[in-house]
mmCIF file of C-alpha atoms and ligand atoms in Angstrom:
data_model
loop_
_atom_site.group_PDB
_atom_site.id
_atom_site.type_symbol
_atom_site.label_atom_id
_atom_site.label_comp_id
_atom_site.label_asym_id
_atom_site.label_seq_id
_atom_site.Cartn_x
_atom_site.Cartn_y
_atom_site.Cartn_z
ATOM 1 C CA MET A 1 114.978 8.681 -71.985
ATOM 2 C CA THR A 2 115.188 11.901 -69.972
ATOM 3 C CA PHE A 3 112.832 12.748 -67.157
ATOM 4 C CA ARG A 4 111.922 15.909 -65.297
ATOM 5 C CA THR A 5 112.721 14.372 -61.935
ATOM 6 C CA GLU A 6 110.241 15.196 -59.170
ATOM 7 C CA THR A 7 110.858 14.806 -55.446
ATOM 8 C CA GLY A 8 107.924 14.236 -53.099
ATOM 9 C CA THR A 9 106.334 12.236 -50.315
ATOM 10 C CA ASP A 10 103.403 10.782 -52.276
ATOM 11 C CA ILE A 11 103.586 7.022 -51.736
ATOM 12 C CA LEU A 12 100.687 6.338 -54.106
ATOM 13 C CA ARG A 13 102.516 8.162 -56.895
ATOM 14 C CA ALA A 14 105.540 5.957 -56.155
ATOM 15 C CA LYS A 15 103.357 2.844 -56.377
ATOM 16 C CA GLN A 16 101.774 3.975 -59.636
ATOM 17 C CA LEU A 17 105.170 4.474 -61.294
ATOM 18 C CA LEU A 18 106.501 1.124 -60.010
ATOM 19 C CA ASP A 19 103.322 -0.640 -61.198
ATOM 20 C CA ASN A 20 104.059 0.842 -64.636
ATOM 21 C CA GLU A 21 107.546 -0.721 -64.589
ATOM 22 C CA GLU A 22 109.270 2.620 -64.031
ATOM 23 C CA ILE A 23 112.151 3.014 -61.570
ATOM 24 C CA ILE A 24 112.171 5.468 -58.671
ATOM 25 C CA ALA A 25 114.406 6.334 -55.712
ATOM 26 C CA ILE A 26 113.210 5.224 -52.297
ATOM 27 C CA PRO A 27 114.460 5.919 -48.779
ATOM 28 C CA THR A 28 115.674 3.135 -46.498
ATOM 29 C CA GLU A 29 117.429 3.300 -43.144
ATOM 30 C CA THR A 30 120.810 2.518 -44.783
ATOM 31 C CA VAL A 31 121.006 4.583 -48.000
ATOM 32 C CA TYR A 32 118.536 5.604 -50.747
ATOM 33 C CA GLY A 33 117.787 2.835 -53.229
ATOM 34 C CA LEU A 34 116.968 2.845 -56.935
ATOM 35 C CA ALA A 35 113.915 0.626 -56.907
ATOM 36 C CA ALA A 36 112.184 -1.521 -59.514
ATOM 37 C CA ASN A 37 109.616 -4.314 -59.531
ATOM 38 C CA ALA A 38 111.859 -7.306 -58.755
ATOM 39 C CA PHE A 39 109.714 -9.544 -60.967
ATOM 40 C CA SER A 40 109.917 -7.274 -64.037
ATOM 41 C CA GLU A 41 112.937 -7.757 -66.279
ATOM 42 C CA LYS A 42 111.993 -4.603 -68.146
ATOM 43 C CA ALA A 43 112.093 -2.504 -64.982
ATOM 44 C CA ILE A 44 115.300 -4.150 -63.726
ATOM 45 C CA ASN A 45 117.035 -3.357 -67.002
ATOM 46 C CA LYS A 46 116.231 0.306 -66.428
ATOM 47 C CA VAL A 47 118.030 0.162 -63.051
ATOM 48 C CA TYR A 48 121.243 -1.126 -64.605
ATOM 49 C CA THR A 49 121.074 1.520 -67.331
ATOM 50 C CA ALA A 50 120.314 4.472 -65.043
ATOM 51 C CA LYS A 51 123.045 3.470 -62.608
ATOM 52 C CA MET A 52 125.548 2.557 -65.327
ATOM 53 C CA ARG A 53 126.037 -0.604 -63.340
ATOM 54 C CA PRO A 54 127.652 -3.634 -64.956
ATOM 55 C CA ILE A 55 124.983 -6.276 -65.533
ATOM 56 C CA SER A 56 127.235 -8.779 -63.735
ATOM 57 C CA ASN A 57 126.528 -7.056 -60.394
ATOM 58 C CA PRO A 58 123.370 -8.378 -58.764
ATOM 59 C CA LEU A 59 120.711 -6.367 -56.913
ATOM 60 C CA ILE A 60 119.304 -6.671 -53.399
ATOM 61 C CA VAL A 61 115.632 -7.646 -53.226
ATOM 62 C CA HIS A 62 113.660 -5.643 -50.640
ATOM 63 C CA VAL A 63 110.605 -7.352 -49.209
ATOM 64 C CA ALA A 64 107.550 -6.179 -47.251
ATOM 65 C CA GLY A 65 107.602 -8.838 -44.559
ATOM 66 C CA LYS A 66 109.204 -12.096 -43.481
ATOM 67 C CA LYS A 67 106.699 -14.213 -45.387
ATOM 68 C CA TRP A 68 108.083 -12.808 -48.630
ATOM 69 C CA ILE A 69 111.506 -14.275 -47.826
ATOM 70 C CA TYR A 70 109.991 -17.729 -48.259
ATOM 71 C CA GLU A 71 108.368 -16.665 -51.561
ATOM 72 C CA VAL A 72 111.692 -15.718 -53.153
ATOM 73 C CA ALA A 73 114.133 -18.116 -51.434
ATOM 74 C CA HIS A 74 114.268 -21.715 -50.264
ATOM 75 C CA GLU A 75 116.570 -24.082 -48.304
ATOM 76 C CA ILE A 76 116.632 -21.537 -45.493
ATOM 77 C CA SER A 77 119.002 -22.908 -42.848
ATOM 78 C CA GLU A 78 118.607 -22.723 -39.081
ATOM 79 C CA LYS A 79 121.333 -20.077 -38.873
ATOM 80 C CA ALA A 80 119.616 -18.014 -41.541
ATOM 81 C CA GLU A 81 116.372 -18.298 -39.568
ATOM 82 C CA LEU A 82 118.138 -17.039 -36.441
ATOM 83 C CA LEU A 83 119.510 -14.030 -38.319
ATOM 84 C CA ILE A 84 116.101 -13.295 -39.835
ATOM 85 C CA GLU A 85 114.519 -13.444 -36.396
ATOM 86 C CA LYS A 86 117.119 -11.178 -34.791
ATOM 87 C CA PHE A 87 117.927 -8.577 -37.461
ATOM 88 C CA MET A 88 114.947 -8.264 -39.788
ATOM 89 C CA PRO A 89 113.582 -5.686 -40.301
ATOM 90 C CA GLY A 90 116.966 -3.967 -40.271
ATOM 91 C CA PRO A 91 120.246 -3.349 -42.090
ATOM 92 C CA LEU A 92 121.038 -7.001 -42.819
ATOM 93 C CA THR A 93 121.099 -8.592 -46.282
ATOM 94 C CA LEU A 94 121.006 -12.381 -46.510
ATOM 95 C CA LEU A 95 122.186 -14.395 -49.497
ATOM 96 C CA LEU A 96 119.850 -17.383 -49.853
ATOM 97 C CA PRO A 97 119.163 -19.927 -52.627
ATOM 98 C CA LYS A 98 116.736 -18.266 -55.013
ATOM 99 C CA LYS A 99 113.426 -19.565 -56.259
ATOM 100 C CA LYS A 100 112.543 -19.436 -59.955
ATOM 101 C CA ILE A 101 110.155 -16.542 -59.439
ATOM 102 C CA VAL A 102 113.191 -14.219 -59.157
ATOM 103 C CA PRO A 103 114.420 -13.356 -62.672
ATOM 104 C CA ASP A 104 118.058 -14.250 -63.360
ATOM 105 C CA ILE A 105 118.835 -10.638 -64.195
ATOM 106 C CA VAL A 106 118.232 -9.716 -60.525
ATOM 107 C CA THR A 107 120.953 -12.087 -59.328
ATOM 108 C CA SER A 108 123.176 -11.778 -62.428
ATOM 109 C CA GLY A 109 122.636 -15.477 -62.966
ATOM 110 C CA LEU A 110 123.934 -16.380 -59.492
ATOM 111 C CA PRO A 111 122.164 -19.139 -57.563
ATOM 112 C CA ASN A 112 121.532 -16.963 -54.493
ATOM 113 C CA VAL A 113 119.266 -13.970 -54.081
ATOM 114 C CA ALA A 114 120.181 -11.120 -51.735
ATOM 115 C CA ILE A 115 117.218 -10.318 -49.485
ATOM 116 C CA ARG A 116 116.582 -7.443 -47.139
ATOM 117 C CA LEU A 117 113.639 -6.308 -45.071
ATOM 118 C CA PRO A 118 114.234 -2.590 -44.508
ATOM 119 C CA ALA A 119 113.324 -0.751 -41.312
ATOM 120 C CA HIS A 120 112.107 2.565 -42.658
ATOM 121 C CA PRO A 121 108.485 3.690 -42.238
ATOM 122 C CA VAL A 122 108.174 5.076 -45.782
ATOM 123 C CA ALA A 123 109.856 2.090 -47.465
ATOM 124 C CA ASN A 124 107.772 -0.333 -45.413
ATOM 125 C CA LYS A 125 104.516 1.462 -46.216
ATOM 126 C CA LEU A 126 105.330 1.440 -49.924
ATOM 127 C CA LEU A 127 106.373 -2.230 -49.931
ATOM 128 C CA GLU A 128 103.145 -3.206 -48.168
ATOM 129 C CA LEU A 129 101.113 -1.589 -50.960
ATOM 130 C CA LEU A 130 102.873 -3.594 -53.671
ATOM 131 C CA ASP A 131 102.244 -7.152 -54.773
ATOM 132 C CA TYR A 132 105.911 -7.664 -55.675
ATOM 133 C CA PRO A 133 109.241 -7.012 -53.899
ATOM 134 C CA LEU A 134 111.582 -4.226 -54.976
ATOM 135 C CA ALA A 135 115.030 -4.839 -56.396
ATOM 136 C CA ALA A 136 117.124 -1.853 -55.389
ATOM 137 C CA PRO A 137 120.824 -1.029 -55.464
ATOM 138 C CA SER A 138 121.992 2.262 -53.981
ATOM 139 C CA ALA A 139 120.667 5.255 -55.928
ATOM 140 C CA ASN A 140 124.018 6.584 -57.156
ATOM 141 C CA PRO A 141 125.997 6.074 -60.349
ATOM 142 C CA PHE A 142 128.124 2.923 -60.044
ATOM 143 C CA GLY A 143 131.250 3.452 -57.929
ATOM 144 C CA PHE A 144 130.277 6.852 -56.508
ATOM 145 C CA ILE A 145 129.189 7.945 -53.017
ATOM 146 C CA SER A 146 125.899 6.459 -51.845
ATOM 147 C CA PRO A 147 123.055 8.924 -51.217
ATOM 148 C CA THR A 148 121.622 9.427 -47.729
ATOM 149 C CA THR A 149 119.199 12.263 -48.568
ATOM 150 C CA ALA A 150 116.722 12.929 -51.399
ATOM 151 C CA GLU A 151 118.912 15.893 -52.404
ATOM 152 C CA HIS A 152 121.936 13.616 -52.886
ATOM 153 C CA VAL A 153 119.850 11.419 -55.175
ATOM 154 C CA TYR A 154 118.659 14.455 -57.117
ATOM 155 C CA SER A 155 122.164 15.769 -57.651
ATOM 156 C CA GLN A 156 123.373 12.408 -58.972
ATOM 157 C CA MET A 157 120.325 10.971 -60.759
ATOM 158 C CA SER A 158 118.138 13.867 -61.942
ATOM 159 C CA GLY A 159 116.970 13.403 -65.504
ATOM 160 C CA LYS A 160 117.426 9.652 -65.262
ATOM 161 C CA ILE A 161 114.401 8.795 -63.104
ATOM 162 C CA PRO A 162 110.889 10.246 -62.839
ATOM 163 C CA PHE A 163 110.498 10.371 -59.048
ATOM 164 C CA ILE A 164 112.387 10.489 -55.761
ATOM 165 C CA LEU A 165 110.338 9.429 -52.756
ATOM 166 C CA ASP A 166 111.595 11.650 -49.937
ATOM 167 C CA GLY A 167 111.842 9.929 -46.559
ATOM 168 C CA GLY A 168 114.322 12.284 -44.890
ATOM 169 C CA LYS A 169 117.915 11.549 -44.001
ATOM 170 C CA CYS A 170 118.805 7.855 -43.647
ATOM 171 C CA THR A 171 119.374 6.931 -40.013
ATOM 172 C CA ALA A 172 122.045 4.223 -40.318
ATOM 173 C CA GLY A 173 123.842 6.019 -43.144
ATOM 174 C CA ILE A 174 125.989 3.164 -44.463
ATOM 175 C CA GLU A 175 124.956 0.082 -46.391
ATOM 176 C CA SER A 176 123.626 -3.163 -44.980
ATOM 177 C CA THR A 177 125.849 -5.976 -43.806
ATOM 178 C CA ILE A 178 125.736 -8.763 -46.417
ATOM 179 C CA ILE A 179 125.903 -12.340 -45.129
ATOM 180 C CA GLY A 180 125.959 -15.603 -47.004
ATOM 181 C CA PHE A 181 126.835 -19.168 -46.068
ATOM 182 C CA LYS A 182 129.600 -21.541 -47.133
ATOM 183 C CA ASN A 183 128.903 -25.102 -45.960
ATOM 184 C CA ASP A 184 126.558 -23.628 -43.373
ATOM 185 C CA MET A 185 129.310 -21.288 -42.069
ATOM 186 C CA PRO A 186 128.266 -17.614 -42.067
ATOM 187 C CA VAL A 187 130.439 -15.396 -44.274
ATOM 188 C CA ILE A 188 130.330 -11.585 -44.304
ATOM 189 C CA TYR A 189 130.592 -10.376 -47.903
ATOM 190 C CA ARG A 190 130.177 -6.716 -47.057
ATOM 191 C CA LEU A 191 130.771 -5.033 -43.714
ATOM 192 C CA GLY A 192 127.930 -2.739 -42.764
ATOM 193 C CA SER A 193 125.678 -1.282 -40.136
ATOM 194 C CA ILE A 194 125.450 -4.534 -38.187
ATOM 195 C CA THR A 195 128.855 -5.489 -36.780
ATOM 196 C CA SER A 196 130.494 -8.907 -37.051
ATOM 197 C CA SER A 197 130.367 -9.331 -33.274
ATOM 198 C CA GLU A 198 126.604 -8.700 -33.255
ATOM 199 C CA ILE A 199 126.311 -11.456 -35.869
ATOM 200 C CA GLU A 200 128.588 -13.785 -33.896
ATOM 201 C CA ASP A 201 126.430 -13.328 -30.808
ATOM 202 C CA VAL A 202 123.580 -14.945 -32.756
ATOM 203 C CA VAL A 203 125.182 -17.600 -34.980
ATOM 204 C CA GLY A 204 128.701 -18.154 -33.637
ATOM 205 C CA PRO A 205 131.954 -17.655 -35.564
ATOM 206 C CA VAL A 206 131.802 -15.815 -38.891
ATOM 207 C CA THR A 207 134.480 -15.244 -41.500
ATOM 208 C CA ILE A 208 134.934 -12.073 -43.512
ATOM 209 C CA ASN A 209 135.360 -12.506 -47.242
ATOM 210 C CA ALA A 210 138.058 -10.023 -48.117
ATOM 211 C CA ASP A 211 138.714 -11.274 -51.629
ATOM 212 C CA THR A 212 138.232 -8.140 -53.721
ATOM 213 C CA THR A 213 139.213 -9.812 -56.965
ATOM 214 C CA LYS A 214 135.963 -11.711 -57.372
ATOM 215 C CA THR A 215 132.880 -9.562 -57.738
ATOM 216 C CA ILE A 216 130.581 -11.526 -55.470
ATOM 217 C CA ALA A 217 129.566 -8.145 -54.060
ATOM 218 C CA PRO A 218 130.807 -4.940 -55.715
ATOM 219 C CA GLY A 219 130.570 -3.274 -52.324
ATOM 220 C CA MET A 220 133.698 -5.364 -51.710
ATOM 221 C CA LEU A 221 135.528 -4.039 -54.769
ATOM 222 C CA LYS A 222 138.834 -2.389 -53.968
ATOM 223 C CA LYS A 223 137.690 0.982 -55.262
ATOM 224 C CA HIS A 224 134.072 1.976 -54.599
ATOM 225 C CA TYR A 225 132.046 4.634 -52.765
ATOM 226 C CA SER A 226 134.390 7.262 -54.195
ATOM 227 C CA PRO A 227 134.128 11.049 -54.292
ATOM 228 C CA ARG A 228 135.450 12.805 -57.421
ATOM 229 C CA THR A 229 137.992 14.690 -55.312
ATOM 230 C CA PRO A 230 141.084 12.615 -54.415
ATOM 231 C CA LEU A 231 140.719 11.210 -50.891
ATOM 232 C CA LEU A 232 143.560 10.299 -48.564
ATOM 233 C CA LEU A 233 142.894 8.009 -45.608
ATOM 234 C CA THR A 234 145.596 8.421 -42.993
ATOM 235 C CA GLN A 235 146.645 7.160 -39.575
ATOM 236 C CA ASP A 236 148.393 10.491 -38.894
ATOM 237 C CA LEU A 237 146.261 13.496 -39.751
ATOM 238 C CA GLU A 238 148.763 16.117 -38.625
ATOM 239 C CA GLN A 239 151.547 14.709 -40.773
ATOM 240 C CA ALA A 240 149.246 14.310 -43.799
ATOM 241 C CA VAL A 241 148.070 17.930 -43.581
ATOM 242 C CA ASN A 242 151.696 19.105 -43.348
ATOM 243 C CA LYS A 243 152.714 16.953 -46.281
ATOM 244 C CA TYR A 244 150.083 18.533 -48.540
ATOM 245 C CA ALA A 245 150.507 22.145 -47.304
ATOM 246 C CA GLY A 246 149.932 24.390 -50.322
ATOM 247 C CA LYS A 247 147.038 22.261 -51.570
ATOM 248 C CA LYS A 248 143.429 23.211 -50.922
ATOM 249 C CA ILE A 249 142.533 20.616 -48.287
ATOM 250 C CA GLY A 250 139.104 19.608 -46.987
ATOM 251 C CA LEU A 251 139.203 17.658 -43.724
ATOM 252 C CA LEU A 252 136.832 15.080 -42.317
ATOM 253 C CA THR A 253 137.564 14.820 -38.611
ATOM 254 C CA TYR A 254 136.216 13.327 -35.398
ATOM 255 C CA ASN A 255 135.647 14.767 -31.910
ATOM 256 C CA SER A 256 136.866 18.335 -32.615
ATOM 257 C CA TYR A 257 138.285 20.603 -35.302
ATOM 258 C CA SER A 258 141.962 20.313 -36.129
ATOM 259 C CA PRO A 259 143.910 23.481 -35.233
ATOM 260 C CA GLN A 260 145.904 23.096 -38.470
ATOM 261 C CA LEU A 261 143.210 24.387 -40.848
ATOM 262 C CA PRO A 262 140.351 26.928 -40.760
ATOM 263 C CA GLU A 263 137.153 25.352 -39.376
ATOM 264 C CA LYS A 264 135.222 26.202 -42.543
ATOM 265 C CA HIS A 265 137.335 23.644 -44.399
ATOM 266 C CA GLN A 266 136.494 20.869 -41.944
ATOM 267 C CA ILE A 267 133.529 18.674 -41.071
ATOM 268 C CA VAL A 268 133.450 17.012 -37.657
ATOM 269 C CA LEU A 269 131.636 13.717 -38.227
ATOM 270 C CA GLY A 270 130.922 12.893 -34.587
ATOM 271 C CA LYS A 271 132.624 11.482 -31.530
ATOM 272 C CA THR A 272 134.679 8.311 -31.586
ATOM 273 C CA THR A 273 132.813 7.241 -28.441
ATOM 274 C CA ASN A 274 129.640 6.891 -30.557
ATOM 275 C CA MET A 275 130.647 5.731 -34.000
ATOM 276 C CA SER A 276 127.099 5.122 -35.269
ATOM 277 C CA VAL A 277 126.706 8.912 -35.400
ATOM 278 C CA ILE A 278 129.835 9.019 -37.563
ATOM 279 C CA ALA A 279 128.304 6.377 -39.869
ATOM 280 C CA HIS A 280 125.067 8.390 -40.005
ATOM 281 C CA ASN A 281 126.963 11.535 -41.109
ATOM 282 C CA LEU A 282 129.640 9.936 -43.296
ATOM 283 C CA TYR A 283 128.186 10.012 -46.824
ATOM 284 C CA SER A 284 126.478 13.364 -46.288
ATOM 285 C CA ALA A 285 129.799 14.863 -45.273
ATOM 286 C CA MET A 286 131.520 13.197 -48.229
ATOM 287 C CA HIS A 287 128.957 14.685 -50.624
ATOM 288 C CA THR A 288 129.379 18.158 -49.072
ATOM 289 C CA ILE A 289 133.142 18.126 -49.051
ATOM 290 C CA ASP A 290 133.290 16.642 -52.553
ATOM 291 C CA ASN A 291 131.369 19.714 -53.756
ATOM 292 C CA GLY A 292 133.623 22.132 -51.841
ATOM 293 C CA GLY A 293 136.156 22.657 -54.631
ATOM 294 C CA TYR A 294 139.076 21.058 -52.771
ATOM 295 C CA ASP A 295 142.228 19.575 -54.300
ATOM 296 C CA LEU A 296 142.264 16.867 -51.690
ATOM 297 C CA ILE A 297 140.122 15.375 -48.929
ATOM 298 C CA ILE A 298 141.988 14.048 -45.892
ATOM 299 C CA VAL A 299 140.343 11.800 -43.326
ATOM 300 C CA ASN A 300 141.646 9.931 -40.329
ATOM 301 C CA LYS A 301 141.242 6.195 -39.853
ATOM 302 C CA LEU A 302 138.922 5.178 -36.994
ATOM 303 C CA PRO A 303 139.640 2.550 -34.340
ATOM 304 C CA ASP A 304 139.216 -0.715 -36.234
ATOM 305 C CA ASP A 305 136.436 -2.253 -34.200
ATOM 306 C CA GLY A 306 132.632 -2.417 -34.243
ATOM 307 C CA ILE A 307 131.091 -0.077 -36.765
ATOM 308 C CA GLY A 308 134.485 1.684 -37.004
ATOM 309 C CA LYS A 309 135.637 -1.326 -39.014
ATOM 310 C CA SER A 310 132.769 -0.863 -41.496
ATOM 311 C CA ILE A 311 133.459 2.878 -41.787
ATOM 312 C CA ASN A 312 137.204 2.249 -42.319
ATOM 313 C CA ASP A 313 136.225 -0.267 -44.978
ATOM 314 C CA ARG A 314 134.192 2.380 -46.866
ATOM 315 C CA LEU A 315 136.940 5.001 -46.465
ATOM 316 C CA THR A 316 139.593 2.579 -47.712
ATOM 317 C CA ARG A 317 137.550 1.872 -50.839
ATOM 318 C CA ALA A 318 136.853 5.612 -51.273
ATOM 319 C CA SER A 319 140.542 6.518 -51.010
ATOM 320 C CA THR A 320 142.378 7.201 -54.210
ATOM 321 C CA LEU A 321 145.793 8.152 -52.847
HETATM 322 P P1 LIG B 1 124.366 -1.780 -54.030
HETATM 323 O O1 LIG B 1 123.509 -2.389 -55.030
HETATM 324 O O2 LIG B 1 125.353 -0.869 -54.678
HETATM 325 O O3 LIG B 1 123.698 -1.163 -52.873
HETATM 326 O O4 LIG B 1 125.121 -3.021 -53.445
HETATM 327 C C1 LIG B 1 124.390 -4.165 -53.087
HETATM 328 C C2 LIG B 1 125.306 -5.301 -52.889
HETATM 329 O O5 LIG B 1 124.642 -6.559 -52.767
HETATM 330 C C3 LIG B 1 126.221 -5.428 -54.033
HETATM 331 O O6 LIG B 1 127.541 -5.442 -53.554
HETATM 332 C C4 LIG B 1 125.779 -6.685 -54.707
HETATM 333 O O7 LIG B 1 126.739 -7.342 -55.448
HETATM 334 C C5 LIG B 1 125.341 -7.525 -53.543
HETATM 335 N N1 LIG B 1 124.475 -8.593 -54.008
HETATM 336 C C6 LIG B 1 123.243 -8.471 -54.432
HETATM 337 N N2 LIG B 1 122.742 -9.655 -54.855
HETATM 338 C C7 LIG B 1 123.719 -10.565 -54.673
HETATM 339 C C8 LIG B 1 123.825 -11.970 -54.942
HETATM 340 N N3 LIG B 1 122.798 -12.651 -55.466
HETATM 341 N N4 LIG B 1 124.979 -12.573 -54.651
HETATM 342 C C9 LIG B 1 126.011 -11.866 -54.129
HETATM 343 N N5 LIG B 1 125.975 -10.536 -53.874
HETATM 344 C C10 LIG B 1 124.846 -9.892 -54.128
HETATM 345 MG MG1 LIG B 2 126.122 0.783 -53.916
#
């Protein structure tokens, strides 16, 4: 099925399409999502098809309010309650034992459902109008760069969906932190906007699941979030630029332009003293530079702490060299 994809701000139009088991793109504070009625297998199937996502990769369920968490999940532990209290609404996804009401296709047959309560005025308004939650992965073809504007969604998904609900540029700019529990111990399955130390402040020690061989969360796959242009992540920008002299290089930098290349071939993502701005700009800059006709994108590694760790994680998975 091909659509003439429209972009707009009409929330009622979004609701009407979702009620008819169509899929649409919606804004959230992390990235744009490809949303479907989480209780409709027919609609969920359309998400997997449009995204070319393997059916073995489950979807995050977005809910309108905390009461919905108890509708779709049970056996909610004290630690989970603490995280819900502290970080929801916000860029946190919790893996909790699912209730039967959630179709197996949403969780790829897994016993847990991934739940998130977004903090975005447009997403929240839409969710409140619906009498079902929305299952939504990021609104990009599987493996590619996540969209943080309606235009990014259009360039990657036009023709495949009828409507993109425009809510402006995503504020957080990288995906949610995914947390599950192993014997009541919190485990981070995907690094994200909320840092591990923020989580530890609430529930004590957490472990990070770095096993990229099992697809518990494809966001943890070794290669993901990738531009089409080869990307090199380096600890030594100067040396990397010298090494590839002669190639058409696009640079993603921090703090200031590098004197090695013309400024028009560089994007300064922000200052390392405020890395959430870098996260906010990251995917946008990756989309822009990926469309710049370069042979190679070079980007420097950030200090490996706080949100820098999450950004390094994305860049490592995006790197192809
Ligand atoms: P995306 O859909 O691309 O935004 O990524 C969402 C992430 O949540 C993926 O890495 C999913 O695998 C992960 N996820 C969603 N549901 C579950 C689940 N039930 N168990 C484990 N991971 C999940
Ligand atoms: Mg994704």
